[in-house]
């Protein structure tokens, strides 16, 4: 799977997941916001890449396609601390032209996310 170039800047790696890949972003100076916390833009970027990975995973089963973002909404629930952050996406609707994807980011416990996002993508098939 090929991630956007921004993934390399964030140091993102990919782990296999149950339904879709899980992305892992290590804590480093490149993702630092206020001292000891992740920058909100880095969290948002990780969420977007997790959504893209989940959507590509779902589209691969249907012959593929290119995607273009329509909109992104991010909810921050708690501050990301100085530890690795994981994120995974879930395709909630995969239509002929539009896909809806949710993504969550967490650190210690997947059931206690630090942020969540909802995204809509235009699908260009063929």
Coordinates of N, CA, C and O in Angstrom, one line a residue, residues 40-106:
X40 N -2.1 19.1 16.6 CA -3.4 18.7 16.0 C -3.4 18.4 14.5 O -4.1 17.6 14.0
X41 N -2.5 19.1 13.8 CA -2.4 18.9 12.4 C -1.8 17.5 12.1 O -2.2 16.8 11.1
X42 N -0.9 17.0 12.9 CA -0.3 15.7 12.8 C -1.4 14.6 13.1 O -1.4 13.6 12.3
X43 N -2.2 14.9 14.1 CA -3.3 13.9 14.4 C -4.3 13.9 13.2 O -4.7 12.8 12.8
X44 N -4.6 15.0 12.7 CA -5.6 15.1 11.6 C -5.0 14.4 10.3 O -5.7 13.7 9.6
X45 N -3.7 14.6 10.1 CA -3.1 14.0 9.0 C -3.1 12.4 9.1 O -3.3 11.7 8.2
X46 N -2.8 12.0 10.3 CA -2.8 10.5 10.6 C -4.2 10.0 10.4 O -4.4 8.9 9.7
X47 N -5.2 10.7 10.8 CA -6.6 10.2 10.6 C -6.9 10.2 9.1 O -7.6 9.2 8.7
X48 N -6.5 11.2 8.4 CA -6.8 11.2 6.9 C -6.1 10.0 6.2 O -6.7 9.3 5.4
X49 N -4.9 9.7 6.6 CA -4.2 8.6 6.0 C -4.8 7.3 6.4 O -4.9 6.3 5.6
X50 N -5.3 7.1 7.6 CA -6.0 5.9 8.0 C -7.3 5.7 7.2 O -7.6 4.6 6.8
X51 N -8.0 6.8 6.9 CA -9.2 6.7 6.1 C -8.8 6.3 4.7 O -9.5 5.5 4.1
X52 N -7.8 6.9 4.2 CA -7.4 6.6 2.8 C -7.0 5.1 2.7 O -7.3 4.4 1.8
X53 N -6.2 4.6 3.7 CA -5.8 3.2 3.7 C -7.0 2.3 3.8 O -7.0 1.3 3.1
X54 N -8.0 2.6 4.6 CA -9.2 1.8 4.7 C -10.0 1.8 3.4 O -10.5 0.7 3.0
X55 N -10.1 2.9 2.8 CA -10.8 3.0 1.5 C -10.1 2.3 0.4 O -10.7 1.6 -0.4
X56 N -8.8 2.4 0.3 CA -8.0 1.7 -0.7 C -8.2 0.2 -0.5 O -8.3 -0.6 -1.4
X57 N -8.2 -0.2 0.8 CA -8.3 -1.6 1.1 C -9.7 -2.1 0.6 O -9.8 -3.2 0.1
X58 N -10.8 -1.4 0.9 CA -12.1 -1.7 0.5 C -12.3 -1.7 -1.1 O -12.9 -2.6 -1.7
X59 N -11.7 -0.7 -1.7 CA -11.8 -0.6 -3.2 C -11.0 -1.7 -3.9 O -11.4 -2.1 -5.0
X60 N -9.9 -2.2 -3.3 CA -9.1 -3.3 -3.9 C -10.0 -4.5 -4.1 O -9.8 -5.2 -5.1
X61 N -10.9 -4.8 -3.3 CA -11.8 -5.9 -3.4 C -12.8 -5.7 -4.6 O -13.4 -6.7 -5.1
X62 N -12.9 -4.5 -5.0 CA -13.9 -4.2 -6.1 C -13.2 -3.7 -7.4 O -13.8 -3.1 -8.2
X63 N -11.9 -4.0 -7.5 CA -11.2 -3.6 -8.8 C -10.5 -2.2 -8.7 O -10.0 -1.8 -9.7
X64 N -10.5 -1.6 -7.6 CA -9.8 -0.3 -7.4 C -10.5 0.9 -7.8 O -11.7 0.9 -8.1
X65 N -9.8 2.0 -7.9 CA -10.4 3.3 -8.2 C -9.5 4.4 -7.6 O -8.8 4.2 -6.6
X66 N -9.6 5.6 -8.1 CA -8.9 6.7 -7.6 C -9.9 7.5 -6.7 O -11.1 7.4 -6.9
X67 N -9.4 8.2 -5.7 CA -10.3 8.9 -4.7 C -9.9 10.3 -4.7 O -8.7 10.7 -4.9
X68 N -10.9 11.2 -4.4 CA -10.6 12.6 -4.2 C -11.4 13.0 -3.0 O -12.6 12.7 -2.9
X69 N -10.8 13.7 -2.0 CA -11.5 14.1 -0.8 C -12.6 15.2 -1.1 O -12.4 16.1 -2.0
X70 N -13.7 15.0 -0.5 CA -14.8 16.0 -0.6 C -14.8 16.9 0.6 O -14.8 18.1 0.6
X71 N -14.8 16.2 1.8 CA -14.7 17.0 3.1 C -14.1 16.2 4.2 O -14.1 14.9 4.1
X72 N -13.7 16.8 5.2 CA -13.1 16.2 6.4 C -13.6 17.0 7.6 O -13.5 18.2 7.7
X73 N -14.0 16.2 8.6 CA -14.4 16.8 9.9 C -13.7 16.0 11.0 O -13.8 14.8 11.1
X74 N -12.9 16.7 11.8 CA -12.1 16.1 12.9 C -12.6 16.6 14.3 O -12.9 17.8 14.5
X75 N -12.8 15.6 15.2 CA -13.2 15.9 16.5 C -12.0 15.5 17.4 O -11.6 14.4 17.4
X76 N -11.5 16.5 18.2 CA -10.4 16.2 19.2 C -11.1 15.9 20.5 O -11.8 16.8 21.0
X77 N -10.7 14.8 21.1 CA -11.4 14.4 22.4 C -10.5 14.6 23.6 O -10.9 14.8 24.7
X78 N -9.2 14.4 23.4 CA -8.2 14.6 24.5 C -6.8 14.8 23.8 O -6.6 14.5 22.7
X79 N -5.9 15.4 24.6 CA -4.6 15.7 24.1 C -3.8 14.4 23.8 O -3.8 13.5 24.6
X80 N -3.1 14.4 22.7 CA -2.2 13.2 22.4 C -0.9 13.5 23.1 O -0.3 14.5 23.0
X81 N -0.5 12.5 23.9 CA 0.7 12.6 24.7 C 2.0 12.1 24.0 O 1.9 11.7 22.8
X82 N 3.1 12.1 24.7 CA 4.4 11.7 24.1 C 4.6 10.2 24.1 O 5.4 9.6 24.8
X83 N 3.8 9.5 23.2 CA 3.8 8.1 23.0 C 3.3 7.8 21.6 O 2.7 8.7 21.0
X84 N 3.5 6.6 21.1 CA 3.0 6.3 19.7 C 1.5 6.4 19.7 O 0.8 6.1 20.6
X85 N 1.0 6.8 18.5 CA -0.4 7.0 18.3 C -0.8 6.1 17.1 O -0.1 6.0 16.1
X86 N -1.9 5.4 17.3 CA -2.4 4.5 16.2 C -3.7 5.0 15.7 O -4.4 5.7 16.4
X87 N -4.0 4.7 14.4 CA -5.3 5.1 13.8 C -5.7 4.1 12.8 O -4.9 3.4 12.2
X88 N -7.0 3.9 12.7 CA -7.6 3.0 11.8 C -8.9 3.6 11.2 O -9.6 4.3 11.9
X89 N -9.1 3.3 10.0 CA -10.3 3.8 9.3 C -11.3 2.7 9.1 O -11.0 1.5 9.2
X90 N -12.6 3.1 8.9 CA -13.7 2.1 8.7 C -14.6 2.7 7.6 O -15.1 3.8 7.8
X91 N -14.8 2.0 6.5 CA -15.7 2.5 5.5 C -17.1 2.2 5.9 O -17.5 1.1 6.1
X92 N -17.9 3.3 6.0 CA -19.3 3.1 6.5 C -20.2 3.0 5.3 O -21.4 2.5 5.4
X93 N -19.8 3.6 4.2 CA -20.7 3.5 2.9 C -19.7 3.5 1.7 O -18.9 4.4 1.6
X94 N -19.9 2.5 0.9 CA -19.1 2.5 -0.4 C -20.0 2.4 -1.5 O -20.5 1.4 -1.9
X95 N -20.3 3.6 -2.1 CA -21.3 3.7 -3.2 C -20.5 3.6 -4.5 O -19.3 3.4 -4.6
X96 N -21.3 3.9 -5.6 CA -20.7 3.9 -6.9 C -19.8 5.1 -7.2 O -18.8 5.0 -7.9
X97 N -20.1 6.2 -6.5 CA -19.4 7.5 -6.8 C -18.8 8.1 -5.5 O -18.0 9.0 -5.6
X98 N -19.4 7.8 -4.4 CA -19.1 8.5 -3.1 C -18.9 7.4 -2.0 O -19.6 6.4 -2.0
X99 N -17.9 7.6 -1.2 CA -17.6 6.8 0.0 C -17.6 7.6 1.2 O -17.1 8.8 1.2
X100 N -18.1 7.1 2.3 CA -18.1 7.7 3.6 C -17.2 6.9 4.5 O -17.3 5.6 4.6
X101 N -16.2 7.5 5.2 CA -15.2 6.8 6.0 C -15.1 7.5 7.4 O -15.2 8.7 7.5
X102 N -15.0 6.7 8.4 CA -14.7 7.2 9.8 C -13.4 6.7 10.1 O -13.0 5.6 9.8
X103 N -12.6 7.5 10.9 CA -11.3 7.1 11.4 C -11.2 7.5 12.9 O -11.7 8.5 13.2
X104 N -10.5 6.7 13.6 CA -10.2 7.0 15.0 C -8.7 6.9 15.3 O -8.1 6.1 14.7
X105 N -8.3 7.7 16.2 CA -6.9 7.7 16.7 C -6.8 7.5 18.2 O -7.7 8.0 18.9
X106 N -5.9 6.6 18.6 CA -5.8 6.3 20.0 C -4.4 6.1 20.4 O -3.5 5.9 19.5

